[in-house]
PDB file of C-alpha atoms in Angstrom:
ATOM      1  CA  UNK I 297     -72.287  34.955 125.243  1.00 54.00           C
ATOM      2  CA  UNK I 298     -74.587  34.089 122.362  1.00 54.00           C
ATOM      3  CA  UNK I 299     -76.013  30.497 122.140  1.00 61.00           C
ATOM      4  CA  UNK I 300     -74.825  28.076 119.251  1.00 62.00           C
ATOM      5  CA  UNK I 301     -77.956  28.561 117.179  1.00 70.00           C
ATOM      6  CA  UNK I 302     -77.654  32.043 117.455  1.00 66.00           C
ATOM      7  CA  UNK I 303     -74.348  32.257 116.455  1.00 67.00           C
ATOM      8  CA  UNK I 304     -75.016  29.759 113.565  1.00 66.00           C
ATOM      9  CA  UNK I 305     -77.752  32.324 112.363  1.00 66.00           C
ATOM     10  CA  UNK I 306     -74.998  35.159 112.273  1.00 69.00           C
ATOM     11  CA  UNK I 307     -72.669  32.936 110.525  1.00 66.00           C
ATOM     12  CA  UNK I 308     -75.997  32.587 107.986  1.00 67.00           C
ATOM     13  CA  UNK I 309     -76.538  36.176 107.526  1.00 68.00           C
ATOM     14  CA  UNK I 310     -73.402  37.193 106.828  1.00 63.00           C
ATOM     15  CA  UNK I 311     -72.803  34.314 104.238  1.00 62.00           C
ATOM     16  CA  UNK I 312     -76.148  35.305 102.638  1.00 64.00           C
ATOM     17  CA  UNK I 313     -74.716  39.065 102.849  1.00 64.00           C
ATOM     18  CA  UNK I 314     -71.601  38.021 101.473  1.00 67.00           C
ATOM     19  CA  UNK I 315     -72.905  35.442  98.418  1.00 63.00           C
ATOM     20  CA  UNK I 316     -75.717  38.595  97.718  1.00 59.00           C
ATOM     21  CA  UNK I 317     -72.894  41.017  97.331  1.00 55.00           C
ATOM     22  CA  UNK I 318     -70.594  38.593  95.004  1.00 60.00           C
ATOM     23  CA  UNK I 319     -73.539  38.750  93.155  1.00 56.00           C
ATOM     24  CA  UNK I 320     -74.620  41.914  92.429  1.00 51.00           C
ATOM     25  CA  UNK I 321     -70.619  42.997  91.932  1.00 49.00           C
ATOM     26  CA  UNK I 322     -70.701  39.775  89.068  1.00 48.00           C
ATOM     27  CA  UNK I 323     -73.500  41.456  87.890  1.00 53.00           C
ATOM     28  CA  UNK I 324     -72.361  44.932  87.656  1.00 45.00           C
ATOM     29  CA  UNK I 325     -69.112  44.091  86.178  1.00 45.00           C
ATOM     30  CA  UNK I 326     -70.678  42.175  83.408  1.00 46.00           C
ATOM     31  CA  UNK I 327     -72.868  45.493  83.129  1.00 44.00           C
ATOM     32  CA  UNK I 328     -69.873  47.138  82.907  1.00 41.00           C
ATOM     33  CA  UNK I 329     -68.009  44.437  80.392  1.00 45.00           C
ATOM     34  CA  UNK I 330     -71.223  44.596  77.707  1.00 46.00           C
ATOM     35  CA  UNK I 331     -71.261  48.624  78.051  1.00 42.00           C
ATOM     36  CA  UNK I 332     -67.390  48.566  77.196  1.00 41.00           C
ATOM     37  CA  UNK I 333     -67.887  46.121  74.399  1.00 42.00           C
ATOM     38  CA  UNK I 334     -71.358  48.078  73.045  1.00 45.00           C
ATOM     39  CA  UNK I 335     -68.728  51.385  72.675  1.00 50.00           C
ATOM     40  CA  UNK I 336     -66.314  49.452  70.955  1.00 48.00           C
ATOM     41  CA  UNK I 337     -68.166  47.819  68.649  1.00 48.00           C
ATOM     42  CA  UNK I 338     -70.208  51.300  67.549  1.00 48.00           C
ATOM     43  CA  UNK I 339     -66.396  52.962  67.135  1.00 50.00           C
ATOM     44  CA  UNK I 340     -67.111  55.371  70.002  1.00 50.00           C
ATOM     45  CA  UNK I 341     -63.613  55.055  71.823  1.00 54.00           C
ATOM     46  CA  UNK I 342     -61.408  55.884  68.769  1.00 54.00           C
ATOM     47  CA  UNK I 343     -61.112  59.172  69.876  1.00 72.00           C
ATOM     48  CA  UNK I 344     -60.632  62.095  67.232  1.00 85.00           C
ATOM     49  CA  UNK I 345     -57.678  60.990  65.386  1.00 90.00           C
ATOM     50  CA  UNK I 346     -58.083  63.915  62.200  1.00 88.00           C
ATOM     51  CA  UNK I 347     -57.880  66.408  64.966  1.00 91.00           C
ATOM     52  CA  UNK I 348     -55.016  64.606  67.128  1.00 93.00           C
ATOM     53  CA  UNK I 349     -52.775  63.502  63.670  1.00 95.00           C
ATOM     54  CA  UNK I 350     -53.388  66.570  62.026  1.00 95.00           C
ATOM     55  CA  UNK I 351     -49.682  67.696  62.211  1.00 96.00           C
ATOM     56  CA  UNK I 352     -48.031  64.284  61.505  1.00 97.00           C
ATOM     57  CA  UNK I 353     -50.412  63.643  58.796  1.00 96.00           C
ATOM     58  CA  UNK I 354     -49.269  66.668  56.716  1.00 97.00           C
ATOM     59  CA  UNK I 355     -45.774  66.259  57.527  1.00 97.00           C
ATOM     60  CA  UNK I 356     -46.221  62.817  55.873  1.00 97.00           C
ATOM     61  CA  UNK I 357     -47.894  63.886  53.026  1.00 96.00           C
ATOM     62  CA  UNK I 358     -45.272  66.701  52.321  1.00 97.00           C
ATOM     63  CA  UNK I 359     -42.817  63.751  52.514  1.00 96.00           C
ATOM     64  CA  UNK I 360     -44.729  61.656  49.947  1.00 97.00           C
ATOM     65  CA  UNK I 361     -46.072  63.337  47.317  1.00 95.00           C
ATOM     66  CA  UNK I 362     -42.955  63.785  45.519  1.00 96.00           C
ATOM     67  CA  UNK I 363     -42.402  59.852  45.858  1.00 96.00           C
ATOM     68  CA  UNK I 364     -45.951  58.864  44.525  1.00 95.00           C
ATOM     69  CA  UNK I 365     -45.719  61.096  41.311  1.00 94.00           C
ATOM     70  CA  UNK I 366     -43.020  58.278  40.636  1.00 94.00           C
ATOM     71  CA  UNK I 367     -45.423  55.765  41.173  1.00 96.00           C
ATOM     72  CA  UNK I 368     -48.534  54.237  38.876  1.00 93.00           C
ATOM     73  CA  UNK I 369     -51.561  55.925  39.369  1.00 89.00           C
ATOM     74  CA  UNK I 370     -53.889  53.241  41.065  1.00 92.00           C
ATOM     75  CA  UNK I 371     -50.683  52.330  43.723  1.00 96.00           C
ATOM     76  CA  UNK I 372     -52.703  53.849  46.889  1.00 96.00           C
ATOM     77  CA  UNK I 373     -55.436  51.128  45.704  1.00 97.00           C
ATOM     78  CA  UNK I 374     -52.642  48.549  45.283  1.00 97.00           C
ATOM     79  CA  UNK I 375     -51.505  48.484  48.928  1.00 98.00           C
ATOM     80  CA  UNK I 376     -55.068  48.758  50.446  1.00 98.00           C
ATOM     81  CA  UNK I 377     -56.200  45.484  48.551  1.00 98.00           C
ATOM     82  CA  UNK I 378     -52.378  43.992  49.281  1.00 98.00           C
ATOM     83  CA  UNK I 379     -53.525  44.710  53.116  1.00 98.00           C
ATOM     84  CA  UNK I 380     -56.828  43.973  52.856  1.00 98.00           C
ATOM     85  CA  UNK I 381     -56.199  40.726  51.234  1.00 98.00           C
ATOM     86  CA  UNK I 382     -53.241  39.689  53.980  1.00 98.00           C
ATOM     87  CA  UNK I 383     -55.533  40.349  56.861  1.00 98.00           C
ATOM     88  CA  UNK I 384     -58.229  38.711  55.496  1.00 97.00           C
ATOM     89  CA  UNK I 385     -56.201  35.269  55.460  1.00 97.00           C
ATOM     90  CA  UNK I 386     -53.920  36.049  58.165  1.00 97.00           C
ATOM     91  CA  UNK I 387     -57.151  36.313  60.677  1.00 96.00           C
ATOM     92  CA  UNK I 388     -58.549  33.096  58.506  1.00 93.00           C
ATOM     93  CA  UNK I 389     -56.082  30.596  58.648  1.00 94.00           C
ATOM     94  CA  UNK I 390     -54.297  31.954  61.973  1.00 93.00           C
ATOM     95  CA  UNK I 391     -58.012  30.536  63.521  1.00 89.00           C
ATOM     96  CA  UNK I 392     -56.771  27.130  62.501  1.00 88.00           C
ATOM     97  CA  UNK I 393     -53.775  27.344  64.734  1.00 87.00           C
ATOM     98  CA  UNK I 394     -50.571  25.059  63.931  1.00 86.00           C
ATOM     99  CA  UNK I 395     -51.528  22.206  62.126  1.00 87.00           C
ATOM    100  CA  UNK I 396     -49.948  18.984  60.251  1.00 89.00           C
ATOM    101  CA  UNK I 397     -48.485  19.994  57.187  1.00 86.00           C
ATOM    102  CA  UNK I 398     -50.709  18.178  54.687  1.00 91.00           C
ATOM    103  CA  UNK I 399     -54.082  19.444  56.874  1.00 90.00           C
ATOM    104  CA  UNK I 400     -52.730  23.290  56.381  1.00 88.00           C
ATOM    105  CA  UNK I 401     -52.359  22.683  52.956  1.00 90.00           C
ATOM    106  CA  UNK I 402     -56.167  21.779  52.756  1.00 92.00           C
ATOM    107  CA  UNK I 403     -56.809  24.881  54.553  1.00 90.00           C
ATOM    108  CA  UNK I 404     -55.294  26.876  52.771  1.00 92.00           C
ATOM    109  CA  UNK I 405     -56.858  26.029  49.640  1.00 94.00           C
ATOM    110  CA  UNK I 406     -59.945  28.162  50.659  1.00 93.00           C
ATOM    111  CA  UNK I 407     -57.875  31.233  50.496  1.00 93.00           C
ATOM    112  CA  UNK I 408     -55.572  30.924  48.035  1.00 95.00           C
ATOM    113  CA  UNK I 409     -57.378  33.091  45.749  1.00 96.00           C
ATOM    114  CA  UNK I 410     -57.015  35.344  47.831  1.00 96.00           C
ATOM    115  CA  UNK I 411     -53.643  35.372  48.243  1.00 97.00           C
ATOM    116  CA  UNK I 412     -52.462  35.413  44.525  1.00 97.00           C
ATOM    117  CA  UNK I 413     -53.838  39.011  43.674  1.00 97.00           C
ATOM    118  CA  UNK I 414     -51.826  40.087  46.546  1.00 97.00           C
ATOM    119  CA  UNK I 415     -48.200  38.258  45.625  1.00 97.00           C
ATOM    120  CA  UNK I 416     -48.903  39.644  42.009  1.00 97.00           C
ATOM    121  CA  UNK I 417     -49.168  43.205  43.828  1.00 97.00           C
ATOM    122  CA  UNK I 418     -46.078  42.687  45.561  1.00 97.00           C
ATOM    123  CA  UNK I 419     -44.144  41.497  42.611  1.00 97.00           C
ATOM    124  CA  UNK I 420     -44.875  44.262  40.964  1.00 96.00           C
ATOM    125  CA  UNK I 421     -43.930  46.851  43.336  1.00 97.00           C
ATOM    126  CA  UNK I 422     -40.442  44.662  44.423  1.00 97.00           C
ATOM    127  CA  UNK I 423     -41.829  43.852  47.956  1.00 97.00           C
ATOM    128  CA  UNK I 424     -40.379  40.383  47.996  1.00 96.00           C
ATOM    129  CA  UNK I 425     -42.700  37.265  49.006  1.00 95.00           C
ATOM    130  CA  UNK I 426     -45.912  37.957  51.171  1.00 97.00           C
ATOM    131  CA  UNK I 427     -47.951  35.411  52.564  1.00 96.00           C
ATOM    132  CA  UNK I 428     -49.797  35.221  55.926  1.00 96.00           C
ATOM    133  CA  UNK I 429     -48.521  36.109  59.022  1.00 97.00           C
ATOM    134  CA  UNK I 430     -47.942  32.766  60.875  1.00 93.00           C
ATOM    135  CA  UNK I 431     -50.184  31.738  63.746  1.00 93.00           C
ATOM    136  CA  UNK I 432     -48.469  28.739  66.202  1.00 90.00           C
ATOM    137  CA  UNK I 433     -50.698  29.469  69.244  1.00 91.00           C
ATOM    138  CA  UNK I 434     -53.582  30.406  70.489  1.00 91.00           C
ATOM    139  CA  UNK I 435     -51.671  33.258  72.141  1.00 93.00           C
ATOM    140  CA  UNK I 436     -50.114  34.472  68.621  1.00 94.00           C
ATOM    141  CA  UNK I 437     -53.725  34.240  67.391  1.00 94.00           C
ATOM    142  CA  UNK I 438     -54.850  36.487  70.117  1.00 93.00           C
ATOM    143  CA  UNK I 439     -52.122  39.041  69.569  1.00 95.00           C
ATOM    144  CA  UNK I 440     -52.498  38.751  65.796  1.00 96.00           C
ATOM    145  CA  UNK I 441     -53.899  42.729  65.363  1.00 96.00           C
ATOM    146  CA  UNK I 442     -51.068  43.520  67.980  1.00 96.00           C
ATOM    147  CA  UNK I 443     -48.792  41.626  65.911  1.00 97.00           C
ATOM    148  CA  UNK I 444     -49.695  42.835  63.095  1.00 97.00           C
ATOM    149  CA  UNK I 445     -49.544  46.709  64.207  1.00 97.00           C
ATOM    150  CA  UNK I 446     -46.512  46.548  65.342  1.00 97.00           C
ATOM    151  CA  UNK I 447     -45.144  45.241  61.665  1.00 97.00           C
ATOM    152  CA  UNK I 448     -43.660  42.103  63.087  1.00 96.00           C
ATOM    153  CA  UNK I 449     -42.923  40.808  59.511  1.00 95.00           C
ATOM    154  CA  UNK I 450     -41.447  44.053  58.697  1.00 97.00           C
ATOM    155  CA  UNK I 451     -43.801  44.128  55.437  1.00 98.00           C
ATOM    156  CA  UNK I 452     -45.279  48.203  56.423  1.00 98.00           C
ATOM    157  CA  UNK I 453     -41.356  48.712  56.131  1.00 98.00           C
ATOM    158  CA  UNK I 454     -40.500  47.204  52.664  1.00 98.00           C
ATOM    159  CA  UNK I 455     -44.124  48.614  51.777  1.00 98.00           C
ATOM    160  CA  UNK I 456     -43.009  52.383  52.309  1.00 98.00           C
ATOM    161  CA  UNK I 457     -39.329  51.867  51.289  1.00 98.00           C
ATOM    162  CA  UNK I 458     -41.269  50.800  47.987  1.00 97.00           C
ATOM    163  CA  UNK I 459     -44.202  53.013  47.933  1.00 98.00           C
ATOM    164  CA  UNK I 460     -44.383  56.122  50.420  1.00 97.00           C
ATOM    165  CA  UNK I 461     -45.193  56.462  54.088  1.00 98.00           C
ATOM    166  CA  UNK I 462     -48.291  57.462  52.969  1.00 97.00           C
ATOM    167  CA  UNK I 463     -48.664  54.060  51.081  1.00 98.00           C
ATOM    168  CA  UNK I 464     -47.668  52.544  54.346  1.00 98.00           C
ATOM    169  CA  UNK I 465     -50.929  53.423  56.367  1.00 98.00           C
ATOM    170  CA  UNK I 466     -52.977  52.596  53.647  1.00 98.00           C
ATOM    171  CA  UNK I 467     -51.665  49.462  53.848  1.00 98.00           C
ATOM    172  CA  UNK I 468     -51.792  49.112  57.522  1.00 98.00           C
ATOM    173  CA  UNK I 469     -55.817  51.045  56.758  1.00 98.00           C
ATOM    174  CA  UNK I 470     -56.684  47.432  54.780  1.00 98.00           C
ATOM    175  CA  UNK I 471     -54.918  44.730  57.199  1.00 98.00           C
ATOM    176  CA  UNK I 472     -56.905  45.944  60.441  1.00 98.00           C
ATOM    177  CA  UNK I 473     -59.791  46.051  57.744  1.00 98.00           C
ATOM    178  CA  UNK I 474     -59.185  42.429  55.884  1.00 98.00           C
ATOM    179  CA  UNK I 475     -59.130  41.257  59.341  1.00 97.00           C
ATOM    180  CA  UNK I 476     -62.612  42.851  60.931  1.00 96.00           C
ATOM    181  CA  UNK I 477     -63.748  40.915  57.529  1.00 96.00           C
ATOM    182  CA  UNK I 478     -62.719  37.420  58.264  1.00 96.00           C
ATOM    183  CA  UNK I 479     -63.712  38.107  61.984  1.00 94.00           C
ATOM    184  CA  UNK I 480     -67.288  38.814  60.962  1.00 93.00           C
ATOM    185  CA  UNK I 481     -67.043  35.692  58.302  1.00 91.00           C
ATOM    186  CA  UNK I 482     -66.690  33.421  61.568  1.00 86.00           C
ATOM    187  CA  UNK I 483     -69.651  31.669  63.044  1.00 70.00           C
ATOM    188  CA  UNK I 484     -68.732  33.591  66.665  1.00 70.00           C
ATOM    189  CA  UNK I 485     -71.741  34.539  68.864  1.00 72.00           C
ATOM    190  CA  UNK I 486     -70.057  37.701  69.914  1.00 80.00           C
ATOM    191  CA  UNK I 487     -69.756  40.282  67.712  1.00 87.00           C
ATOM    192  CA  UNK I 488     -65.707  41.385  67.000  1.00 89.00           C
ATOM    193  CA  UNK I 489     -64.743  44.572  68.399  1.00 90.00           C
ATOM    194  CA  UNK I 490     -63.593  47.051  65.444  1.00 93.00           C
ATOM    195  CA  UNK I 491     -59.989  48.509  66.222  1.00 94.00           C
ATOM    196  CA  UNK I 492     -61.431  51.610  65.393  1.00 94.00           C
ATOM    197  CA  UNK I 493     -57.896  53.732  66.917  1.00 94.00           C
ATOM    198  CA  UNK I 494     -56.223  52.204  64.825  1.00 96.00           C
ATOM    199  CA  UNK I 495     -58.220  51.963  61.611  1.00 97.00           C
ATOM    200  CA  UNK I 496     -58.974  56.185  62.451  1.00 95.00           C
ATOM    201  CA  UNK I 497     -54.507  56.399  62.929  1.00 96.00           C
ATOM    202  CA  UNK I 498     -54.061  55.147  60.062  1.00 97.00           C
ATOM    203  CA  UNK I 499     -56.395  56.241  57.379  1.00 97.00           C
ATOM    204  CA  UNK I 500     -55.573  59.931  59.000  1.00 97.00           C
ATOM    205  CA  UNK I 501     -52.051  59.477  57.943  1.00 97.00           C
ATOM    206  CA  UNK I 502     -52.849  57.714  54.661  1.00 97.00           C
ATOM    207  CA  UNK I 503     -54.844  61.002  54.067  1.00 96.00           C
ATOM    208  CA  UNK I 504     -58.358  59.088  54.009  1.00 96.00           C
ATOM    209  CA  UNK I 505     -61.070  61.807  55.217  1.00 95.00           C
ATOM    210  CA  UNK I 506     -63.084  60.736  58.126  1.00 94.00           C
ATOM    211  CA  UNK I 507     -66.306  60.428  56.305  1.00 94.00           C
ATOM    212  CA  UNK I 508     -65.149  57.649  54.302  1.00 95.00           C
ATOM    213  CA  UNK I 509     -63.043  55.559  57.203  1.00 95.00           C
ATOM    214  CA  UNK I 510     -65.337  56.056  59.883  1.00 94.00           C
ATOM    215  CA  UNK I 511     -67.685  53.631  58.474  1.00 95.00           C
ATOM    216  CA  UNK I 512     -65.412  51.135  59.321  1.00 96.00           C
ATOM    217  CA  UNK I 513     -64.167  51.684  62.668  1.00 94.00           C
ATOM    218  CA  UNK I 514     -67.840  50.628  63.919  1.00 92.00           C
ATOM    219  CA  UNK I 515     -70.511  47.913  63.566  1.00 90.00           C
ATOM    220  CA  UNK I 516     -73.956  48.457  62.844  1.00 87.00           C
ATOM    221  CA  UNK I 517     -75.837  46.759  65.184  1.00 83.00           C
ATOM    222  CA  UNK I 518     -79.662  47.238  64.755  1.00 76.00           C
ATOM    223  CA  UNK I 519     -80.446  44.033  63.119  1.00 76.00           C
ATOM    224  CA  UNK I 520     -79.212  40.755  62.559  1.00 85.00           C
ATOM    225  CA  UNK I 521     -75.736  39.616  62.517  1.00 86.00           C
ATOM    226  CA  UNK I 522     -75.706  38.896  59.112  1.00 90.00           C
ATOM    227  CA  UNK I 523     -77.128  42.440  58.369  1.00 91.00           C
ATOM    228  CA  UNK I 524     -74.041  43.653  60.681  1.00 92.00           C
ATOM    229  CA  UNK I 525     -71.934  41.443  57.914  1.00 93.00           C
ATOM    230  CA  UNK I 526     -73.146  42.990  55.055  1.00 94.00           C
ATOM    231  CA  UNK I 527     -73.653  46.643  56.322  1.00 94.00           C
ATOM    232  CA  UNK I 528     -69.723  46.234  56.949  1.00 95.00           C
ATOM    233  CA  UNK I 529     -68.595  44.944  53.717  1.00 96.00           C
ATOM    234  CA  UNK I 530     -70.860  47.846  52.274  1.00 96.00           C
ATOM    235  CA  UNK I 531     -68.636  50.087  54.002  1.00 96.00           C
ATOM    236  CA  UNK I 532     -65.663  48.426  52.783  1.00 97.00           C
ATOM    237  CA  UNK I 533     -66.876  48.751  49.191  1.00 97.00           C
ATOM    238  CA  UNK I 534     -67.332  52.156  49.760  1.00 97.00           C
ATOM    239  CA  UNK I 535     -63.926  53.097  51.006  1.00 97.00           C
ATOM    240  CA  UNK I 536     -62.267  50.983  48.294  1.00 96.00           C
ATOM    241  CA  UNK I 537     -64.190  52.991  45.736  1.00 95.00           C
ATOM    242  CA  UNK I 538     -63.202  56.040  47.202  1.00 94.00           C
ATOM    243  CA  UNK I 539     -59.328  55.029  47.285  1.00 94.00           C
ATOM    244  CA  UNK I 540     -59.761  53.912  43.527  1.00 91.00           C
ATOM    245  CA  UNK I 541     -61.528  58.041  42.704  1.00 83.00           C
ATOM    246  CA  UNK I 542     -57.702  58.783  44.603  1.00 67.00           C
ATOM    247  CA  UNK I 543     -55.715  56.844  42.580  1.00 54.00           C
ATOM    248  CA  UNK I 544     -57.654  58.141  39.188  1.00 46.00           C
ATOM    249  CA  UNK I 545     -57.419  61.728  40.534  1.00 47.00           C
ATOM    250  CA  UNK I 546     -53.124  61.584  40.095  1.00 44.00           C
ATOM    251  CA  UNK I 547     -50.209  61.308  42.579  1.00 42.00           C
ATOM    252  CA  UNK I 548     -50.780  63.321  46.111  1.00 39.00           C
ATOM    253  CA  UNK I 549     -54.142  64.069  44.815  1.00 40.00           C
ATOM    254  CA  UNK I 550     -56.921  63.794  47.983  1.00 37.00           C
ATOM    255  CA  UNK I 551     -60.335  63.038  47.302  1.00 32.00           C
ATOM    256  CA  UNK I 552     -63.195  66.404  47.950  1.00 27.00           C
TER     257      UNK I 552
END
């Protein structure tokens, strides 16, 4: 029968064992957890979505072209700035969270320019009032790009009942976009993770080429996070200006 010391000295190797493995499985999970986020971030698990949507993207467009040669020429722009603008301030103010009535009304001062290009856009394509999409909790403000996504303000709805399903996904294209903006307006030390499957879903079925939504999808990440900021909004610019050569070009008309 061992003594009590050496039994105490087994108990102490296998605790040290035990608190060394903890350790290195901590440390390989966070391994794991910043190689995850590193992908995400450079737009590397959106899969191929031009190659994947390629049938329900020109089933879509055969279903709206006839629609948006009824529609002014710059409406493809309209809805990406309408969604762009809504998930700018949705992601914004939602940070804020629930607050006394007179304090959100100081809040949302900031962004009310913001908000009045997109209510004149939806006034003039009949899609009713359009504000932000209420944030209560910290678990609505979590779920917002879920929320969002899955239309819970039925707004992609009246947007293609208005417009075309087309229209739809741009719109959808510029809310996942407004709200990768406002995420990389916050002072957070981590760098937001791009919802780059999404973003590639929809601007396939808008009919967006992946040259010019790519750009989007990721983050450049070679310098500061202020050069991340501005290398995004770049890309944003970009795509914007390429939706507007679109919307010049005529009704079902695709950019070369």
């Amino acid at each position: 029968m061992a003594s009590p010391s050496a039994r105490a000295r087994q108990w102490l190797r296998f605790l040290a064992a035990t608190v060394v493995l903890t350790g290195l499985y901590l440390a390989l999970n966070a391994v794991q957890m910043e190689v995850v986020h590193f992908a995400a971030v450079k737009g590397w698990l959106g899969g191929s979505p031009e190659r994947e949507l390629a049938d329900e993207a020109r089933l879509i467009a055969e279903r709206s072209i006839p629609l948006e040669h009824k529609l002014p020429p710059q409406h493809r722009l309209a809805m990406w700035q309408l969604g762009l603008r809504l998930g700018y301030a949705s992601q914004w103010l939602g940070g804020y969270g629930k607050q006394p009535d007179a304090t959100m009304r100081e809040l949302r001062a900031p962004i009310e320019p913001i908000l009045v290009p997109a209510k004149a856009v939806a006034e003039q394509f009949g899609l009713g009032h359009v504000d932000v999409l209420p944030v209560r909790t910290t678990a609505e403000f979590g779920q917002l790009t879920a929320r969002l996504e899955a239309d819970e303000w039925g707004l992609a709805d009246r947007v293609e009942l208005a417009t075309s399903a087309r229209d739809r996904h741009v719109f959808q294209l510029g809310l996942h976009v407004g709200v990768m903006l406002a995420s990389l307006d916050a002072t957070l030390d981590r760098l937001p993770v791009p919802p780059s499957k999404l973003i590639g879903r929809h601007a396939t079925l808008a009919g967006v080429a992946a040259e010019q939504w790519r750009p989007v999808a990721r983050l450049e990440t070679g310098g500061a996070r202020e050069q991340t900021r501005e290398a995004y909004q770049a890309a944003v610019q970009a795509l914007e200006k390429a939706l507007a050569v679109t919307a010049d070009s005529g009704p079902g008309q695709r950019t070369p």
